[in-house]
Coordinates of C-alpha atoms and ligand atoms in Angstrom, one line a residue:
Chain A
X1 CA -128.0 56.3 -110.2
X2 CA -128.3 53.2 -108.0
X3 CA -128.7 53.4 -104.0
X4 CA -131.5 55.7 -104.4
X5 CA -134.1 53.2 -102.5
X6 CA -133.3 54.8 -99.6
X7 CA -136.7 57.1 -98.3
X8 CA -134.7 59.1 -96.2
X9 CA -133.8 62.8 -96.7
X10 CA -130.1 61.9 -97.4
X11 CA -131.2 60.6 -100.9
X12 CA -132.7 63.7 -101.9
X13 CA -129.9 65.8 -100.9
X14 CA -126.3 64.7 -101.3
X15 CA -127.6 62.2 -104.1
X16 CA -129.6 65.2 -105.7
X17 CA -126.4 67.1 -105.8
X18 CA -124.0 64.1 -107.0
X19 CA -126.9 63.5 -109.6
X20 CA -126.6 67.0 -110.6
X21 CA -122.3 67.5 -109.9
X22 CA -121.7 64.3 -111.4
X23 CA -123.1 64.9 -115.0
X24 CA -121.0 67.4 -116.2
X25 CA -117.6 66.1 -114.3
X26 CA -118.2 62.7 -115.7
X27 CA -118.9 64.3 -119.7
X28 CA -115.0 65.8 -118.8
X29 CA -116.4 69.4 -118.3
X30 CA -114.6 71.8 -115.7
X31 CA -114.6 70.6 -112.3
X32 CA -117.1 71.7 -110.2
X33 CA -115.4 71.7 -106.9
X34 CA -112.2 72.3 -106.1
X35 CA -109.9 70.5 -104.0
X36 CA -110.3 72.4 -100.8
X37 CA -113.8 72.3 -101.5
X38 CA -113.4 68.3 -102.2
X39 CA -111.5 68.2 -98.9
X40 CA -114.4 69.8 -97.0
X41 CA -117.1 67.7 -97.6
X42 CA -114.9 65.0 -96.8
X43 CA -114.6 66.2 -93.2
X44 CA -117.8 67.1 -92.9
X45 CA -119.4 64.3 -94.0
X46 CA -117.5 62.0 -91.5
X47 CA -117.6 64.5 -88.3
X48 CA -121.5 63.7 -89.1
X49 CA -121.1 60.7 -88.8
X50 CA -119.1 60.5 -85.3
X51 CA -121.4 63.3 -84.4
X52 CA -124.8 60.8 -84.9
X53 CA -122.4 58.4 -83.1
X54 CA -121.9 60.4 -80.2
X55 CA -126.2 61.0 -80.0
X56 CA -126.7 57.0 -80.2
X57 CA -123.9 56.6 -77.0
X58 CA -125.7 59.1 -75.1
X59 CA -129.3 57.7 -76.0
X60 CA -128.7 53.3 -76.3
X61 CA -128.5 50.8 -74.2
X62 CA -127.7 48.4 -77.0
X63 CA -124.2 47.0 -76.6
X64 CA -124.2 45.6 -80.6
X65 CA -125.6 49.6 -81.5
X66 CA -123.1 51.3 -79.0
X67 CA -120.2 48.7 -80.3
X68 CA -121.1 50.2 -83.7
X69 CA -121.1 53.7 -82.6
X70 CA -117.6 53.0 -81.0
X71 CA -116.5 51.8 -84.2
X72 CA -117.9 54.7 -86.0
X73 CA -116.0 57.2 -84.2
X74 CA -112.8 55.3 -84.0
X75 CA -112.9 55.4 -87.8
X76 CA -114.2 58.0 -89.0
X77 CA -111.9 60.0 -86.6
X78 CA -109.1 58.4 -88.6
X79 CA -109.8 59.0 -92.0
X80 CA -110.4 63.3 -90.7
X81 CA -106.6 62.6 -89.6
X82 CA -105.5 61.3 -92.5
X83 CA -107.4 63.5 -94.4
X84 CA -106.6 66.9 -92.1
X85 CA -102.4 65.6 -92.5
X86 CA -102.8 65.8 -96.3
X87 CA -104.4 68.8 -96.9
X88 CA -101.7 70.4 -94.6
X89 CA -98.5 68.7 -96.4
X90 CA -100.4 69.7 -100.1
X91 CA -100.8 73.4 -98.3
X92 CA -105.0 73.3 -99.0
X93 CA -106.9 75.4 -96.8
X94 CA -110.3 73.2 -96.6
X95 CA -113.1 75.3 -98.2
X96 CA -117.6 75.5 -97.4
X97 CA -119.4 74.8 -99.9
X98 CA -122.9 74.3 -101.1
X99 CA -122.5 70.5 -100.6
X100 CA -120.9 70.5 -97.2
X101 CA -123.9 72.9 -96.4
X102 CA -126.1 70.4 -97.6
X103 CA -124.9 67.8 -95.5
X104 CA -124.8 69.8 -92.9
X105 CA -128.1 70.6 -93.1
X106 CA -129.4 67.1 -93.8
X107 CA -127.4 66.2 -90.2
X108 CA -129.0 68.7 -88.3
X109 CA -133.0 67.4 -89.5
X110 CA -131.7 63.6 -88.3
X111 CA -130.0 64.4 -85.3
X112 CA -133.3 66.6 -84.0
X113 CA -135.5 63.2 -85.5
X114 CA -133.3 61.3 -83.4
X115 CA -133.7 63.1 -80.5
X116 CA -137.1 62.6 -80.3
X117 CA -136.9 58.7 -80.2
X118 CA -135.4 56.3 -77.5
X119 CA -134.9 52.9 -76.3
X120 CA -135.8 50.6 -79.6
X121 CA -136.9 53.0 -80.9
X122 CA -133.7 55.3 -81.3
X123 CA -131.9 52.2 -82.4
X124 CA -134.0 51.5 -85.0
X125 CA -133.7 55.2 -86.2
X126 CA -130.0 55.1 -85.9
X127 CA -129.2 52.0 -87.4
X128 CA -131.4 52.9 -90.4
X129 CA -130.3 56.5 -91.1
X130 CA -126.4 54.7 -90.6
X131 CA -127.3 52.6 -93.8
X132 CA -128.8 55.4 -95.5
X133 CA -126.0 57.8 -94.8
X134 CA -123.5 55.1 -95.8
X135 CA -125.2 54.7 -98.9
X136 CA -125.4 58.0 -99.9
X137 CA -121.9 59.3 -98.5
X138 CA -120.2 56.2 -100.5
X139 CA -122.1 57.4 -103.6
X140 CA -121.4 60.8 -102.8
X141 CA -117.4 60.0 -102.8
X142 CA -117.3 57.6 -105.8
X143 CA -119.4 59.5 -108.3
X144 CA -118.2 63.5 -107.1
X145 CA -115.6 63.6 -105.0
X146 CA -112.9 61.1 -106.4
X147 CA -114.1 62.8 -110.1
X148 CA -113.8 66.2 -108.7
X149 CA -109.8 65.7 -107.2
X150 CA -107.6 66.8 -109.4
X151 CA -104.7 65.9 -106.6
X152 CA -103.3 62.5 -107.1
X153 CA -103.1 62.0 -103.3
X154 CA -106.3 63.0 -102.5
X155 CA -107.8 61.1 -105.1
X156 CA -106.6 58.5 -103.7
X157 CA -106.7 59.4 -100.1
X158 CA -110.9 59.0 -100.6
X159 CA -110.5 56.3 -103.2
X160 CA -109.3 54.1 -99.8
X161 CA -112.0 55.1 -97.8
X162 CA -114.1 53.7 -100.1
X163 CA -113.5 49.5 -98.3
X164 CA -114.3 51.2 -95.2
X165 CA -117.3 52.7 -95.6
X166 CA -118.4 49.6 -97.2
X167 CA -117.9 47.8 -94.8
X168 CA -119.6 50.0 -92.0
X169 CA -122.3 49.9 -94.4
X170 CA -122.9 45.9 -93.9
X171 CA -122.5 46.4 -90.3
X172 CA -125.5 48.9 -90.3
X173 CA -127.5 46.6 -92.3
X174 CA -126.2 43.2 -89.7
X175 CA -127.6 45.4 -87.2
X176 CA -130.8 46.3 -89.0
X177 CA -131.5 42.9 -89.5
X178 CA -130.7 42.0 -85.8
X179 CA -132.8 44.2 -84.8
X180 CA -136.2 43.4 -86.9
X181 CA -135.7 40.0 -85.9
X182 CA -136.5 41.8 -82.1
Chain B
X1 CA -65.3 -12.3 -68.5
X2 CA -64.8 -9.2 -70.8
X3 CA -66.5 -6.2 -70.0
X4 CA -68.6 -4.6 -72.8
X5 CA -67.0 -1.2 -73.9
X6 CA -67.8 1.2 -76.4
X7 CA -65.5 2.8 -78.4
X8 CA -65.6 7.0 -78.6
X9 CA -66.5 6.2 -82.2
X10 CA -69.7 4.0 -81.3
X11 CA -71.0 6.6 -78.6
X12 CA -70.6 9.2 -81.4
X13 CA -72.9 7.2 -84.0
X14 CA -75.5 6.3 -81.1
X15 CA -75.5 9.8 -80.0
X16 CA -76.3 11.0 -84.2
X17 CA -78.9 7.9 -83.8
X18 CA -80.6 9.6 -81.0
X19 CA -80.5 12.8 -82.1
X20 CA -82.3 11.9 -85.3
X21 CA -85.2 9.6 -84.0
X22 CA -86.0 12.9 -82.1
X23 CA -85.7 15.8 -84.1
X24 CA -86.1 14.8 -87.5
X25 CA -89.9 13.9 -88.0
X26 CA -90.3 17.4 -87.1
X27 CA -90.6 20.1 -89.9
X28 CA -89.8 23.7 -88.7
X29 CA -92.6 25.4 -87.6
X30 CA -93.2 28.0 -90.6
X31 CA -94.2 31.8 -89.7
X32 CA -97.2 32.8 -91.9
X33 CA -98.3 36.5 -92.4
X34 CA -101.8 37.5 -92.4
X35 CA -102.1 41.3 -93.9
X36 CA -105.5 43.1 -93.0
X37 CA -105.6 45.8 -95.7
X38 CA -109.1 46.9 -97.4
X39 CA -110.7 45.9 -94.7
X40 CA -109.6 42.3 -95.3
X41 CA -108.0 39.8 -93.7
X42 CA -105.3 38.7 -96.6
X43 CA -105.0 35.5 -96.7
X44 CA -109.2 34.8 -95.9
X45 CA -108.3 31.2 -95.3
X46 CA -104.9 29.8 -94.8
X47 CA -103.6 26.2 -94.3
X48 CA -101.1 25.8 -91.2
X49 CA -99.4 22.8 -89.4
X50 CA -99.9 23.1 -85.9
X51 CA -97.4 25.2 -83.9
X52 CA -97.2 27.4 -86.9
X53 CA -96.7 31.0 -86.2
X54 CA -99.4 33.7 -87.4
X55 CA -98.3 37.0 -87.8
X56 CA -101.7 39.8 -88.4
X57 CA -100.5 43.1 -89.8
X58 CA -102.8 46.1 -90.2
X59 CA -102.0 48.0 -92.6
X60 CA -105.3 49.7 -92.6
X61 CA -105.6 53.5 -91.4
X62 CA -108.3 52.3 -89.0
X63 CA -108.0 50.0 -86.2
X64 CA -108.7 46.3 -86.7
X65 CA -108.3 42.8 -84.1
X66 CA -108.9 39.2 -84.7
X67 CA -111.2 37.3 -82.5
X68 CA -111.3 34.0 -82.3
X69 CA -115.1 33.3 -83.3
X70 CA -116.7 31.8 -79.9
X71 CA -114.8 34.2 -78.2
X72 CA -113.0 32.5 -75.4
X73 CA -110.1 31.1 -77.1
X74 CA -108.0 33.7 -78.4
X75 CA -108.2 37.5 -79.3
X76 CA -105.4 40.0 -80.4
X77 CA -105.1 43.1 -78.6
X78 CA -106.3 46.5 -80.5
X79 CA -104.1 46.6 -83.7
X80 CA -103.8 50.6 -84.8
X81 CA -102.8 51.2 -88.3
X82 CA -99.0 49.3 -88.8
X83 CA -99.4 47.3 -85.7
X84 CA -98.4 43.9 -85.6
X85 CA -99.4 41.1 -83.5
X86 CA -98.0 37.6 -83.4
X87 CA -99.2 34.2 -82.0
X88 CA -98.6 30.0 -82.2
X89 CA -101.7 28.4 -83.9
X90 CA -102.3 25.2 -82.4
X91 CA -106.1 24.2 -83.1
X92 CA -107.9 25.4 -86.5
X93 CA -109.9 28.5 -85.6
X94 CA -112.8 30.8 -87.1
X95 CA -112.5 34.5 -86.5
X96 CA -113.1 37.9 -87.2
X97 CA -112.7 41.9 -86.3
X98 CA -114.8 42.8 -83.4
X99 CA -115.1 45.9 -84.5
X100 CA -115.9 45.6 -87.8
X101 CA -117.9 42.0 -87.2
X102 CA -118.2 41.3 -91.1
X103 CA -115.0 41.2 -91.6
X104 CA -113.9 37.2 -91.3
X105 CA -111.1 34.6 -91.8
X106 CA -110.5 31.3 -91.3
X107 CA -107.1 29.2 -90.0
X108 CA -106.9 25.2 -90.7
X109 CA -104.5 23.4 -89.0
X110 CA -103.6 19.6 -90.9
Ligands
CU1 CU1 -111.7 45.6 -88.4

């Protein structure tokens, strides 16, 4: 597993459970999850991520860390549309599951850490958490939820997310660095 | 004294004359489409002649613009997935999404 250089409490829980999915999925064993399971943790682990958004708009007075929260909600309120449209053409009723729990759990500890900071400070926080959440969530989709879809479009539905997240990841870390310079 | 005239047949010819000295040095300005897919813009760099057309598709789910990189000479309104925008490229520009600032391209004019 790479990406686990992160400190934060995102690497030891979704990587934990994509270290401990994974295995089996990739040595072709049963899946794990099903696909309204799959489907799931993929809106839940981008409602997180417009949630955090919506803490750092209440909280910054950075206009490059509120441009980047804007951006996070934009997008990541697209991909739960794209995603909420498919699972209602393929019929899928999303499902909970241990690793949306998880998540969710992981969310709640940040966004009460967060709370506690502001100013520099919170921007700091935010910004760093972004790049470890993007870290994890993109390791999270590659190496268990793409494995774990058996449906074709869904599969590839989170394979195109993938650029995306990417992409928000070096934006976190052009911010991080932006800010250190401070 | 005899008058100068000019037959239909001469006016014709200079007329064809004219017409060529100021129309013919000039290629057609081309239209060139830019696709932003990936999170790309597709072409990353592209070669133009000035009054060129760009055209910047999104064929992204999310949104995407392109900013010209200082800022003050030319931005593309808010491009929602299929949106197209279209402009004449004059000067050779740097630019990029403003929402997504990493994402970058470059247009040359020769
Ligand atoms: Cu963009």
């Amino acid at each position: 597993m790479k990406a686990v250089s992160s400190t934060t409490l995102w690497a030891t829980g979704i990587l934990l459970f994509v270290a401990l999915l994974a295995a089996p999925a990739s040595a072709q064993e049963s899946p794990k999850l099903s696909d309204a399971e799959v489907a799931s943790v993929a809106v839940i682990a981008n409602q997180i991520d417009i949630d955090q958004a919506r803490l750092a708009q209440e909280r910054s007075e950075n206009e490059a860390v509120l441009q980047f929260a804007q951006t996070m909600i934009n997008d990541h309120e697209a991909v739960i549309k794209q995603a909420t449209d498919l699972v209602q053409k393929l019929g899928v009723t999303p499902q909970e599951n241990a690793v949306g729990k998880q998540l969710q759990d992981d969310a709640a500890k940040t966004a009460k850490m967060l709370k506690t900071k502001s100013g520099a400070a919170f921007d700091k926080a935010y910004v760093e958490n972004e790049v470890a959440y993007h870290q994890a969530v993109i390791s999270a989709v590659e190496d268990l939820l793409i494995p774990e879809s058996e449906n074709e479009e869904l599969r590839g539905l989170l394979e195109s997310i993938v650029p995306a997240l990417q992409t928000h990841l070096e934006h976190a870390q052009m911010l991080q660095n932006q800010l250190n310079e401070k | 004294m005899k008058s100068l005239k000019l037959l239909p047949v001469d006016l014709s010819l200079l007329g064809l004359m004219l017409l060529c000295t100021t129309f013919a040095p000039l290629p057609k300005p081309k239209v060139h489409t830019i696709e932003i897919s990936q999170m790309q813009f597709k072409p990353a760099t592209l070669v133009v002649s000035a009054g060129d057309t760009l055209v910047f598709v999104n064929r992204d789910m999310v949104s995407h613009n392109a900013t010209e990189q200082s800022g003050t000479s030319w931005k593309s309104p808010t491009l929602a997935s299929g949106d197209s925008w279209r402009m004449a490229i004059t000067k050779s520009a740097a630019y990029y999404c403003s929402f997504h600032p990493t994402m970058k391209g470059e247009v040359k004019v020769e």
